[in-house]
Coordinates of C-alpha atoms and ligand atoms in Angstrom, one line a residue:
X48 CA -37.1 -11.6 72.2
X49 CA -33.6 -13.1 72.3
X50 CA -31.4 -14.6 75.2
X51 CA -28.1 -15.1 74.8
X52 CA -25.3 -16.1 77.5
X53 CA -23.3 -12.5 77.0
X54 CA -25.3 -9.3 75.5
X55 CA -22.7 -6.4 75.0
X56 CA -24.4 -3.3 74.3
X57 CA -21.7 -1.8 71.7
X58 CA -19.7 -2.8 68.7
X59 CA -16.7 -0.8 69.4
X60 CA -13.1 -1.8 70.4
X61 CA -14.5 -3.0 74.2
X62 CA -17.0 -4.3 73.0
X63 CA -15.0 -6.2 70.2
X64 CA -11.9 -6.8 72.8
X65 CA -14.3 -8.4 75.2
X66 CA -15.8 -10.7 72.5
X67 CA -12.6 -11.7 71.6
X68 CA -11.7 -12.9 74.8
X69 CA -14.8 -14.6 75.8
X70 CA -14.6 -16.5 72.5
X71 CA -10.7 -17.7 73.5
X72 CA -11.8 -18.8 76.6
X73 CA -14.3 -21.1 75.6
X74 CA -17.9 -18.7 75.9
X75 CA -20.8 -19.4 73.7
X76 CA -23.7 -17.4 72.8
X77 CA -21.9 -13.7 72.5
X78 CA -24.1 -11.5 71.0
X79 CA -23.5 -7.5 70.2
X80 CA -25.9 -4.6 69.7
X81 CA -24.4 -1.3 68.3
X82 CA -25.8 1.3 66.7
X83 CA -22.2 2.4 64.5
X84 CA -19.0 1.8 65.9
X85 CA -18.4 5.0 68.4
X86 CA -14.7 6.4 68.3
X87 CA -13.2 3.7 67.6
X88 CA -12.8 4.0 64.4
X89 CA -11.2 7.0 64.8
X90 CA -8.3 6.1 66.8
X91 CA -4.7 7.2 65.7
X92 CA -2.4 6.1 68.7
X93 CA -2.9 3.1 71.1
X94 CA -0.6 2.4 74.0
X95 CA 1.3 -1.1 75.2
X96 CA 3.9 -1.9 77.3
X97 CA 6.5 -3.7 75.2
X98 CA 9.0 -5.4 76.4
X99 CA 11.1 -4.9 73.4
X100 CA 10.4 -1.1 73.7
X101 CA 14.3 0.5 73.4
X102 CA 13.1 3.2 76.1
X103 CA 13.5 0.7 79.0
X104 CA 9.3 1.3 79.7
X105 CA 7.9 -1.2 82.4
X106 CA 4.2 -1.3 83.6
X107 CA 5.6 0.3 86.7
X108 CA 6.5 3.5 84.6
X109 CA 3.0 3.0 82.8
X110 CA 1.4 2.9 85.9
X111 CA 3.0 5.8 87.4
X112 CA 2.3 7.8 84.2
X113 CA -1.5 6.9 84.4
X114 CA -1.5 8.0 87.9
X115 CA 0.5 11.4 87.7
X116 CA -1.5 12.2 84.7
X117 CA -5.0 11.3 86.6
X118 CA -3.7 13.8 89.2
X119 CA -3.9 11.2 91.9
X120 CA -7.7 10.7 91.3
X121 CA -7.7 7.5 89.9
X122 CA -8.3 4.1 91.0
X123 CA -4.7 2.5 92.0
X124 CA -6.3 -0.9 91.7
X125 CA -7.8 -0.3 88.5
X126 CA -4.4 1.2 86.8
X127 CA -2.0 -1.0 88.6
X128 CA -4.0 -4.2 86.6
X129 CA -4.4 -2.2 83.7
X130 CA -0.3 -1.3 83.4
X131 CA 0.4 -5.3 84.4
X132 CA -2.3 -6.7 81.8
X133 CA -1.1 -4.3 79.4
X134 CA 1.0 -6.8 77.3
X135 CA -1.5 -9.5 77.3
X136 CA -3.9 -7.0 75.5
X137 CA -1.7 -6.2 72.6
X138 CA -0.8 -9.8 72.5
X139 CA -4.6 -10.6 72.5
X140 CA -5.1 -7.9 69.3
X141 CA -2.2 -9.7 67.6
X142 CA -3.6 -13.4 68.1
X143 CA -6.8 -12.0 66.6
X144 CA -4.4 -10.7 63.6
X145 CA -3.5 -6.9 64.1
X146 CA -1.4 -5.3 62.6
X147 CA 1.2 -2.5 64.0
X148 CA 3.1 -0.2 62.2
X149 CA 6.8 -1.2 62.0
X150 CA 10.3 0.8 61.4
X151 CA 12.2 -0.2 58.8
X152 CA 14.3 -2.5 60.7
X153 CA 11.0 -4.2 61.8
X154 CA 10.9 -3.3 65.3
X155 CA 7.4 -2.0 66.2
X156 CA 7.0 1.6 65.7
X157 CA 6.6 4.0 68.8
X158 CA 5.2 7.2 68.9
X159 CA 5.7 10.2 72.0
X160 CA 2.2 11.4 72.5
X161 CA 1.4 13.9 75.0
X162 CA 1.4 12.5 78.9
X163 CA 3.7 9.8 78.9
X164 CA 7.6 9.9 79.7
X165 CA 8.6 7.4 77.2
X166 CA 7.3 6.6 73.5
X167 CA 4.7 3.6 73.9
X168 CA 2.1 4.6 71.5
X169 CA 1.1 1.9 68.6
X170 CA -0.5 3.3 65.1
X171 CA -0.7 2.5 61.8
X172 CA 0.8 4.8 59.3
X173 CA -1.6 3.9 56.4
X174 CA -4.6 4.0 57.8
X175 CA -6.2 4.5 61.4
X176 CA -5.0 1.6 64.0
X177 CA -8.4 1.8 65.1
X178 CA -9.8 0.9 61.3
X179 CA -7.3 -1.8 61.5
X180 CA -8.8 -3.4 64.7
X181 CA -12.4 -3.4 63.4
X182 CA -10.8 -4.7 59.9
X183 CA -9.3 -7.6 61.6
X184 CA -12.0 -8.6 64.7
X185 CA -15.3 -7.7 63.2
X186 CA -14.8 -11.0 60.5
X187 CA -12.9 -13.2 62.8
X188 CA -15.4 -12.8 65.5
X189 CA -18.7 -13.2 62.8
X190 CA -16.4 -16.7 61.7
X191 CA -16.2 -18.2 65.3
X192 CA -20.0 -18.0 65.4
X193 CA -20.5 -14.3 67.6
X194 CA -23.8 -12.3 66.4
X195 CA -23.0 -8.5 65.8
X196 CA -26.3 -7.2 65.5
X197 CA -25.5 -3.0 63.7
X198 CA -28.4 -0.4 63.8
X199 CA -29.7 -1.4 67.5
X200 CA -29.8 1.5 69.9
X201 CA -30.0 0.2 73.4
X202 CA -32.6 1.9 75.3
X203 CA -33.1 0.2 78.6
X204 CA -31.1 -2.1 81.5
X205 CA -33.2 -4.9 82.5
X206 CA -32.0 -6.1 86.1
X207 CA -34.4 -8.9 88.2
X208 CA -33.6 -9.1 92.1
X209 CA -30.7 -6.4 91.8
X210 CA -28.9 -8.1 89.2
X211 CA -28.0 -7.2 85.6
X212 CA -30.9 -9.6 83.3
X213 CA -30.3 -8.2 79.6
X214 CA -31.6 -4.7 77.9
X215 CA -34.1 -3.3 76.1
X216 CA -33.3 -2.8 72.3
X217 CA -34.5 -0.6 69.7
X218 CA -34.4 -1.1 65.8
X219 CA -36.0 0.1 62.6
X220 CA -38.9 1.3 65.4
X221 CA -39.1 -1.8 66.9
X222 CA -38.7 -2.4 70.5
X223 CA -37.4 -5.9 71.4
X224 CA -35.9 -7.7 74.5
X225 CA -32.9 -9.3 75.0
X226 CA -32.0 -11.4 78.3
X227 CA -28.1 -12.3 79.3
X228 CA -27.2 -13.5 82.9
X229 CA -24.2 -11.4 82.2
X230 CA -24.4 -7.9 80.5
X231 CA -21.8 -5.8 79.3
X232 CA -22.1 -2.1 78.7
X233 CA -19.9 -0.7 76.1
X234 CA -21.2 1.9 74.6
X235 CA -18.3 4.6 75.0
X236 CA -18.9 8.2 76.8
X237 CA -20.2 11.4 77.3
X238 CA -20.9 11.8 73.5
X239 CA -23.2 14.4 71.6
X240 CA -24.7 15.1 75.7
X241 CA -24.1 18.8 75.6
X242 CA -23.8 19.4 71.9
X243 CA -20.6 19.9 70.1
X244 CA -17.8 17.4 70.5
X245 CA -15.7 15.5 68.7
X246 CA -18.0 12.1 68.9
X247 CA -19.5 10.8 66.3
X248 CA -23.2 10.5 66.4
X249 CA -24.3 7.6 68.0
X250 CA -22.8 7.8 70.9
X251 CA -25.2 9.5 72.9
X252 CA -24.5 9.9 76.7
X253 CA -27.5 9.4 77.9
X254 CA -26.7 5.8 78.6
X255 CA -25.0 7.2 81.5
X256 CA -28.2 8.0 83.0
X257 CA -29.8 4.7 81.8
X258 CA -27.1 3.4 84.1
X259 CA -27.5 5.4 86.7
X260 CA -31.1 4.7 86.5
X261 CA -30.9 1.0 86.7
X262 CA -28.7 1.5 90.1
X263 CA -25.5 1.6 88.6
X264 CA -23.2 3.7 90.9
X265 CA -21.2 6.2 88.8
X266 CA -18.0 7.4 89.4
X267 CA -15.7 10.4 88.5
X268 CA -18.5 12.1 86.7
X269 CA -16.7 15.6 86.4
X270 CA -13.9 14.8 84.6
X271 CA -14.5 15.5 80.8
X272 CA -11.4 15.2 78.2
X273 CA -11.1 18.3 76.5
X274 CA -9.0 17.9 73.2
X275 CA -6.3 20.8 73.0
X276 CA -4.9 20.7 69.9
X277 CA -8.7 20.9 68.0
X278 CA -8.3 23.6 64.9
X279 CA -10.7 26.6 65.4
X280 CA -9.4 28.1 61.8
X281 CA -9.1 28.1 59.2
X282 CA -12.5 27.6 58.2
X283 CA -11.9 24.2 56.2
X284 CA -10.4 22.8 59.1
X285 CA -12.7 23.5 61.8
X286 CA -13.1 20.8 64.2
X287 CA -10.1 18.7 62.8
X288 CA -8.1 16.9 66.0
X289 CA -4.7 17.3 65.5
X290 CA -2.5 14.5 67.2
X291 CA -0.8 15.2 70.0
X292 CA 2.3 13.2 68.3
X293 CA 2.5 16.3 66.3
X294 CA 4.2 18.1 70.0
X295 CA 6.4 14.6 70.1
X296 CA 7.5 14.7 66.5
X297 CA 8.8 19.0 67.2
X298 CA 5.3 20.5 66.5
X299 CA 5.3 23.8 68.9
X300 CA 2.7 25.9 70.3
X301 CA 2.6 30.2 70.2
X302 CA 0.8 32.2 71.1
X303 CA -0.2 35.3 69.2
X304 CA 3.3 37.0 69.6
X305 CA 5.0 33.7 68.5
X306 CA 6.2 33.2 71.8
X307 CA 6.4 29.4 73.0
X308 CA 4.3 29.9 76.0
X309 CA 4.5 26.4 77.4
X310 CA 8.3 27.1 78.3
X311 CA 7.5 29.0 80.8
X312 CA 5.7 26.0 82.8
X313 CA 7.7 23.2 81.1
X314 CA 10.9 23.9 80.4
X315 CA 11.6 20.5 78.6
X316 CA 9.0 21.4 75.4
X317 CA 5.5 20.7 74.2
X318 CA 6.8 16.0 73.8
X319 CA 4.6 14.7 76.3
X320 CA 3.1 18.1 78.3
X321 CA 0.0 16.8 79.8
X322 CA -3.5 17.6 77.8
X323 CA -4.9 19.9 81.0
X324 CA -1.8 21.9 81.5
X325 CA -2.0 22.4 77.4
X326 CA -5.8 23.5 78.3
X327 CA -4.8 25.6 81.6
X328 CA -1.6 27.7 79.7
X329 CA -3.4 28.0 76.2
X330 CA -6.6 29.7 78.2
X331 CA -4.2 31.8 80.4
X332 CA -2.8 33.1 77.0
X333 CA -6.0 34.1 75.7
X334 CA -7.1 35.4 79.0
X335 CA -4.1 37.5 78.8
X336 CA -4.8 38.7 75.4
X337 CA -2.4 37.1 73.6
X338 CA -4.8 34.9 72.0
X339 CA -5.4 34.6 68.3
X340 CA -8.4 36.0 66.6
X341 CA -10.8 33.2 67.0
X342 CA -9.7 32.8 70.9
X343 CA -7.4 30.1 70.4
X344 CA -3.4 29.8 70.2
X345 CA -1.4 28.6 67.6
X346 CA -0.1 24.9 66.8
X347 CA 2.9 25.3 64.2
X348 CA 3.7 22.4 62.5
X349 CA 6.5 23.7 60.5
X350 CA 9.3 22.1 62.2
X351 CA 8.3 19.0 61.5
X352 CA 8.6 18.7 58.1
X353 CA 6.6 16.9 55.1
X354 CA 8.0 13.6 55.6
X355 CA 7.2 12.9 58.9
X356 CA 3.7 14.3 58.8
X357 CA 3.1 11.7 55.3
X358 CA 3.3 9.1 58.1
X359 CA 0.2 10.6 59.4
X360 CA -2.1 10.8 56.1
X361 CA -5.6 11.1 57.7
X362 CA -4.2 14.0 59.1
X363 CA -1.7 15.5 56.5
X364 CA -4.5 15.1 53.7
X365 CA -7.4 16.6 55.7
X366 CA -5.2 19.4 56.3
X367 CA -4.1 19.6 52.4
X368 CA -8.2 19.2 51.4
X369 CA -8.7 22.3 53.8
X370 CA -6.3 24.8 52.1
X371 CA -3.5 24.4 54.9
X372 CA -0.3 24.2 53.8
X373 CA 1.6 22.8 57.2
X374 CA 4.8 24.4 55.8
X375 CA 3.7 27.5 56.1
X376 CA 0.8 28.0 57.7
X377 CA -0.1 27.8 61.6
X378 CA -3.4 26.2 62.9
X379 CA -5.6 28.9 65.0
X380 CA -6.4 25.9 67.8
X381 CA -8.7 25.5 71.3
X382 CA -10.3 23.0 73.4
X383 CA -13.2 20.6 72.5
X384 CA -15.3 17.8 74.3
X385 CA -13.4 14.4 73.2
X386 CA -14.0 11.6 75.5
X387 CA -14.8 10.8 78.8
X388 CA -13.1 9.8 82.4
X389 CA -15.6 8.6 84.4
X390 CA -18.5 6.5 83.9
X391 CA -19.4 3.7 86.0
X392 CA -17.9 2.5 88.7
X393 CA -16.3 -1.0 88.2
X394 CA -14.3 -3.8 90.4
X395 CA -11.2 -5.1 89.0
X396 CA -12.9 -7.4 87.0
X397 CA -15.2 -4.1 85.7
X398 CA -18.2 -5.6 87.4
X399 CA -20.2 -3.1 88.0
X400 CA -22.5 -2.4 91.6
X401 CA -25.1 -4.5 90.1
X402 CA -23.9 -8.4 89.6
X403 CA -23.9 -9.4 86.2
X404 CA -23.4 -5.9 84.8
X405 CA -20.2 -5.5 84.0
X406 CA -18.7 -2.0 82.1
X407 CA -15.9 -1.7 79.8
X408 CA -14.3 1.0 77.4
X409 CA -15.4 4.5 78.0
X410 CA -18.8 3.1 80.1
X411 CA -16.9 2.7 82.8
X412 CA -14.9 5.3 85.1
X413 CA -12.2 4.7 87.7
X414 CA -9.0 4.6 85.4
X415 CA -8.2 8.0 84.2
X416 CA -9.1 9.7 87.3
X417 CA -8.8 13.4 86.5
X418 CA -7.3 13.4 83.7
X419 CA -5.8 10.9 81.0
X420 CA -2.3 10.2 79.2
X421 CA -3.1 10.5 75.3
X422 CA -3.6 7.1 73.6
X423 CA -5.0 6.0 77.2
X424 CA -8.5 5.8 75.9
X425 CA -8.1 3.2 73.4
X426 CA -5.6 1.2 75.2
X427 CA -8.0 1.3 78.3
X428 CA -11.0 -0.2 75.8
X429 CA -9.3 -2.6 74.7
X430 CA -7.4 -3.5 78.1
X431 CA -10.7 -3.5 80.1
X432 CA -12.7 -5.1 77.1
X433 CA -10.3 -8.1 77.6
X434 CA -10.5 -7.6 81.7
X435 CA -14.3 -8.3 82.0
X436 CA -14.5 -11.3 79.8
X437 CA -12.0 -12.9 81.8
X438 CA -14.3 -11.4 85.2
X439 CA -17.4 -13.0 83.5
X440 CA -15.2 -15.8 82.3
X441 CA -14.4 -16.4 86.2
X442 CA -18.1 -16.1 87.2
X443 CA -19.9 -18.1 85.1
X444 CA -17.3 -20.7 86.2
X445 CA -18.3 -20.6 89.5
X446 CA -21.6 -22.4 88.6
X447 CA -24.0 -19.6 88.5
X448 CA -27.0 -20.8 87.0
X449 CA -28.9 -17.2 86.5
X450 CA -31.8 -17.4 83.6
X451 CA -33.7 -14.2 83.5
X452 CA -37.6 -14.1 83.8
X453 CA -39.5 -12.4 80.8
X454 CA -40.3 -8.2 81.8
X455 CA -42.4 -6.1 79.9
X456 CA -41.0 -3.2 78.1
X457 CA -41.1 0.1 80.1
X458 CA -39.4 2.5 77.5
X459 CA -41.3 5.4 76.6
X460 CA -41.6 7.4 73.7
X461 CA -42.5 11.4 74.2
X462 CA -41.6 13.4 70.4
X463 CA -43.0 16.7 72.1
X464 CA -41.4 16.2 75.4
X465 CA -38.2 15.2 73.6
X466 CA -38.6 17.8 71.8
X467 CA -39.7 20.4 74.9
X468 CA -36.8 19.4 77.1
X469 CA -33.7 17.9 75.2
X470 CA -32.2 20.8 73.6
X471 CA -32.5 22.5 76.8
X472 CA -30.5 19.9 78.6
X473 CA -27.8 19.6 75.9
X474 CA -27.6 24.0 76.4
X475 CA -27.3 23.5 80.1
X476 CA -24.8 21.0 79.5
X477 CA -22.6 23.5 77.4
X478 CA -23.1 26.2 79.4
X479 CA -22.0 24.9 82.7
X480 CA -20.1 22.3 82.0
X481 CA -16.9 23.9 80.0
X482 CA -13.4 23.6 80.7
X483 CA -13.9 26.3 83.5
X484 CA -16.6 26.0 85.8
X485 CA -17.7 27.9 88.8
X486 CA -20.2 27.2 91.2
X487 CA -23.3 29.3 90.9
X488 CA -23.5 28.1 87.6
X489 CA -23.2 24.6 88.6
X490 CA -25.7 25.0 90.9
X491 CA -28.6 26.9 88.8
X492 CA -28.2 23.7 86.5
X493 CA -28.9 21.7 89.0
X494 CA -31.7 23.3 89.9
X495 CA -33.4 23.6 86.8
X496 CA -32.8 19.6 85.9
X497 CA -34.1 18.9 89.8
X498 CA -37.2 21.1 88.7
X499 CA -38.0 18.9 85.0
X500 CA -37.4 15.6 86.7
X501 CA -39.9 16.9 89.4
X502 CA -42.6 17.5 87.0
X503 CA -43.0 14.2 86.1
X504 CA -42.8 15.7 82.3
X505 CA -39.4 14.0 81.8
X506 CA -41.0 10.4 82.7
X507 CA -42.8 10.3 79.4
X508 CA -40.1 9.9 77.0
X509 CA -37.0 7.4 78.8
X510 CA -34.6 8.9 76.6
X511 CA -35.0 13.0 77.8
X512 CA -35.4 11.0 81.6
X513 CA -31.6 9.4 80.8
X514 CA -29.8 12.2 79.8
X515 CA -31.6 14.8 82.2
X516 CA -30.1 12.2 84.6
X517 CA -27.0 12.0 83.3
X518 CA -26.1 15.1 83.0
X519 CA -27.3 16.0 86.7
X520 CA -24.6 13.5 87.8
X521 CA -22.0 15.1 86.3
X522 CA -23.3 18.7 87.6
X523 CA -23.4 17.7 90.8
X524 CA -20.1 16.0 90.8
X525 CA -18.5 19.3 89.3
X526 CA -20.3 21.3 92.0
X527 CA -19.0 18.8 94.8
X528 CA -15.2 18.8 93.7
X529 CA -14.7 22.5 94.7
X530 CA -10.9 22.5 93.6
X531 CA -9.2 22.6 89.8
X532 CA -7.7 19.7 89.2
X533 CA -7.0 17.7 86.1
X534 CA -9.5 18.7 83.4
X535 CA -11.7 20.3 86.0
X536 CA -11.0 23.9 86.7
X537 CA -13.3 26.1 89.1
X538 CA -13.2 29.7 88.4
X539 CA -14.2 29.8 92.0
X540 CA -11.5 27.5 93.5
X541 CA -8.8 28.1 90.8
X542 CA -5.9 26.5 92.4
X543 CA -5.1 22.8 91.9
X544 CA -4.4 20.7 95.2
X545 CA -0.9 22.1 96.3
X546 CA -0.6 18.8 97.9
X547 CA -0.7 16.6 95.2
X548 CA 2.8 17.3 92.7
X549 CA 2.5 13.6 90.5
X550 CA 4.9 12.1 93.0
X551 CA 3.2 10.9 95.8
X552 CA 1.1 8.0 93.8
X553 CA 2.7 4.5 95.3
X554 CA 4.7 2.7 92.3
X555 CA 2.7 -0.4 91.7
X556 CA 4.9 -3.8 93.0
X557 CA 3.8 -5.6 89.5
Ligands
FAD907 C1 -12.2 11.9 66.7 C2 -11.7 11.0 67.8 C3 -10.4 10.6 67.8 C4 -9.9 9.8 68.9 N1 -8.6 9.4 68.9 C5 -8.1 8.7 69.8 C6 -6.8 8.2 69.8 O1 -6.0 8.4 68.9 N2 -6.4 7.4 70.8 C7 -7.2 7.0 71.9 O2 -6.8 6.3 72.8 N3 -8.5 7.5 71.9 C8 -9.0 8.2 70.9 N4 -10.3 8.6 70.9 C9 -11.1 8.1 72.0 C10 -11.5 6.7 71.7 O3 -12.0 6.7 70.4 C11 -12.6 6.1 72.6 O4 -12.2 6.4 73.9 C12 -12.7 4.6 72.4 O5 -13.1 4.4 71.1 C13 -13.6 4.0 73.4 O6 -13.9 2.7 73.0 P1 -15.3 2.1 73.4 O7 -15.4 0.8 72.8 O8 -15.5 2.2 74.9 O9 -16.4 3.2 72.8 P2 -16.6 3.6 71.3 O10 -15.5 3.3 70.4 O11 -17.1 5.0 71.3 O12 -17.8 2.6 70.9 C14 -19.1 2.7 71.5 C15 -20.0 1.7 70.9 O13 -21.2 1.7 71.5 C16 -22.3 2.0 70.6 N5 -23.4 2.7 71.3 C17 -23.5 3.9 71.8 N6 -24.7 4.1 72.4 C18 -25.3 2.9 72.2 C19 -26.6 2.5 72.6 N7 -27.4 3.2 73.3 N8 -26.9 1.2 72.3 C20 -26.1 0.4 71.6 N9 -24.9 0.8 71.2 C21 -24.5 2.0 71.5 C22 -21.6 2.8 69.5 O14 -22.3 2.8 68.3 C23 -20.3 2.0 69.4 O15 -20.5 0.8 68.8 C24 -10.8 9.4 69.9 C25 -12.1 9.8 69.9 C26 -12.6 10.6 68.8 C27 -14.0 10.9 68.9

């Protein structure tokens, strides 16, 4: 058993920005248990507001971008903070000794990624920026005395009288306690859920039901990120993400007939075309039959030439170690799973419905509403990360003098019914819960989930119970939203809200 004054469940960049924070501001006793270190590490573009950014961008533009991009879905509160608070974050990540990539004359380097009007997107361009934030936090914070505790798998919320009092942890097949007044979930999205994404392992999903479970409300369950630009061939480079930088740096899409297919929608070019209208066109092409032979379209790098793509080597050299030669050959590309917008619902301090419980990163829902600028995810981690130690920050100021009683442990166990009913919940997951959707479908999930948590069977291992019940929350929240909008698209109700064009979402006064 442990107690500690903050438990974050997660070691990834909210996890690591809300740490950070908490330390600055005087908090001791943070302790973090991951299991590996989610997607961070895999993050290529980040997004501040600078104000030495040549583009004239202002968190009013920021926050007008997140909201046209989230097709009026998301939280105006939640952005509005996150555009203002923007700068403090990357000046946070710089206090803590990040470094961003620079031009030669030593202004910060800016990249145009896909969703935003202006370039405001922060990298490295020798390794991954998000490498470089767990490079420079992970040590600092182990100096100023915070525990990261790797290979713990959270497995349970503890709450006492309807408050958040610490979780349940599993490691090397030990189940231990740990109690925290305040608790912060950060342990990313959707993940593995429904089978094949881009997440790496250990992010799971089924800590959205654990949420859910506890009494966390959720929010925005039906909007899942689908990655556009995601090679389908050749065979070597399967599965490999392409930035969408490569459409701001003159990277095109074709169809099978070569012909620039976006145009037709976006007159201005690929720079900055939102990733659900990439989604929506590329499918309408393959619809049409002018798909490419693995059902994809076509991403040509060639105008962008070999010196610009050596600023992107992860990229460039997977590319190169899979037989593609990016002057000369085009990637076959379609949609995948990447990350998640919603998640659970949070305050402006990302307190969640349950005091003490507060969410951060890709836990939590609210921000990207239906759909997100690219980037977005990692600036939102890191922004909210920093947002909820200053919310806890606040809280334990106000003289709360919270210590959790002792529970038993209630997680269960079940191999065979793990086995019986999880890779029927992951196929479910896949087969209803694509980039289009209809209804029927929706609903015969539903009813088969509503039918295994009847039977009691699920109750026998927590896991299954979780992500049975995480996955029925975002069925029913796709079956509810009976419109396309964003990443959601309903066979059934194929037209996105005529009403809503981008423009009507109120310019935030700060
Ligand atoms: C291949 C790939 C490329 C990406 N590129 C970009 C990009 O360029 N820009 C961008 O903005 N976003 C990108 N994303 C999305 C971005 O990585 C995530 O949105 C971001 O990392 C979220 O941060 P987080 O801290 O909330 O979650 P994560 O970084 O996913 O971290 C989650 C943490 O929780 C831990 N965890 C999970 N379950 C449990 C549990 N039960 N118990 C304890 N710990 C647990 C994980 O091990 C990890 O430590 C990318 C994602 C992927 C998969």
């Amino acid at each position: 058993m442990k107690r500690h004054t903050v438990a974050i469940a997660g070691t990834g960049l909210a996890a690591l920005t809300a740490a950070a924070r908490l330390t600055e501001l005087g908090i001791k006793d943070i302790a973090l248990y991951g299991n590996g270190f989610g997607g961070t590490p895999f993050i290529a573009a980040i997004n501040f507001v600078l104000p030495e950014n040549l583009y004239a961008d202002t968190p009013q533009l920021y926050y007008k971008d997140m909201m046209q991009a989230g097709y009026g879905v998301s939280d105006p509160a939640l952005v509005s903070r996150m555009a203002a608070r923007s700068l403090d974050t990357y000046q946070l990540l710089c206090r803590w000794g990040v470094n961003f990539a620079r031009n030669e004359d030593g202004s910060i380097k800016l990249r145009h990624v896909s969703g935003h009007s202006v370039p405001r997107s922060l990298c490295q361009t020798t390794h991954l920026i998000g490498v470089e934030i767990m490079n420079r936090l992970i040590p600092a914070l182990k100096e100023r005395g915070v525990e990261i505790h790797e290979g713990c798998r959270v497995v349970d919320l503890l709450t006492e009288n309807g408050r958040a009092a610490g979780f349940t942890v599993s490691k090397d097949g030990e189940l231990f306690q740990v109690y925290a007044p305040y608790v912060v979930a950060a342990w990313g999205g959707l993940g593995n859920l429904f089978g094949k994404s881009t997440y790496p392992d250990d992010v799971m999903g089924n800590t959205l039901g654990m949420a859910g479970l506890a009494g966390a409300e959720l929010t925005d369950m039906e909007f899942i990120e689908f990655e556009p630009l995601v090679a389908i061939a050749p065979e070597g480079a399967v599965g490999e993400a392409s930035p969408t930088a490569m459409l701001g740096e003159g990277g095109v899409l074709r169809n099978a007939e070569g012909e620039r297919f976006l145009l037709k929608v976006r007159p201005q070019g690929e720079a900055g075309a939102s990733k659900s209208l990439i989604n929506r066109e590329a499918w309408k092409q393959v619809a049409a039959g002018k798909g490419g032979p693995h059902g994809g379209v076509f991403l040509d790098l060639r105008p962008i030439g070999r010196k610009v793509l050596e600023g992107y080597p992860w990229f460039l050299n997977r590319l190169l170690a899979a037989g593609v030669d990016p002057d000369r050959d085009m990637l076959e590309i379609g949609p995948m799973a990447h990350s998640f917008s919603g998640g659970i619902r949070v305050d402006c301090s990302y307190e969640s419905t349950i005091r003490g419980l507060y969410a951060a990163g890709e836990a939590c829902g609210g921000i990207h509403g239906a759909c997100r600028p690219a980037g977005n995810a990692g600036s939102q981690a890191a922004v909210s990360g920093m947002l909820c130690a200053e919310g806890i920050f606040s809280a334990a100021a106000g003289g709360d003098d919270f210590v959790p009683s002792e529970q038993p442990v209630r997680y269960r166990e079940d191999p065979e019914v793990r086995a019986k009913y999880f890779p029927e919940i992951q196929q479910i997951g896949a087969e209803k819960l694509g980039i289009f959707r209809n209804g029927e479908a929706l609903l015969a999930g539903i009813s088969r989930l509503d039918e295994m948590t009847a039977s009691g069977e699920l109750d026998k291992d927590s896991f299954t119970r979780q992500s049975a019940a995480a996955l029925l929350a975002i069925l029913k929240a796709a079956l509810w939203r009976t419109e396309s909008r964003g990443t959601h698209n309903r066979l059934d109700y194929p037209e996105t809200d005529p009403a809503f064009d981008g423009r009507n979402s109120v310019i935030a006064a700060n």
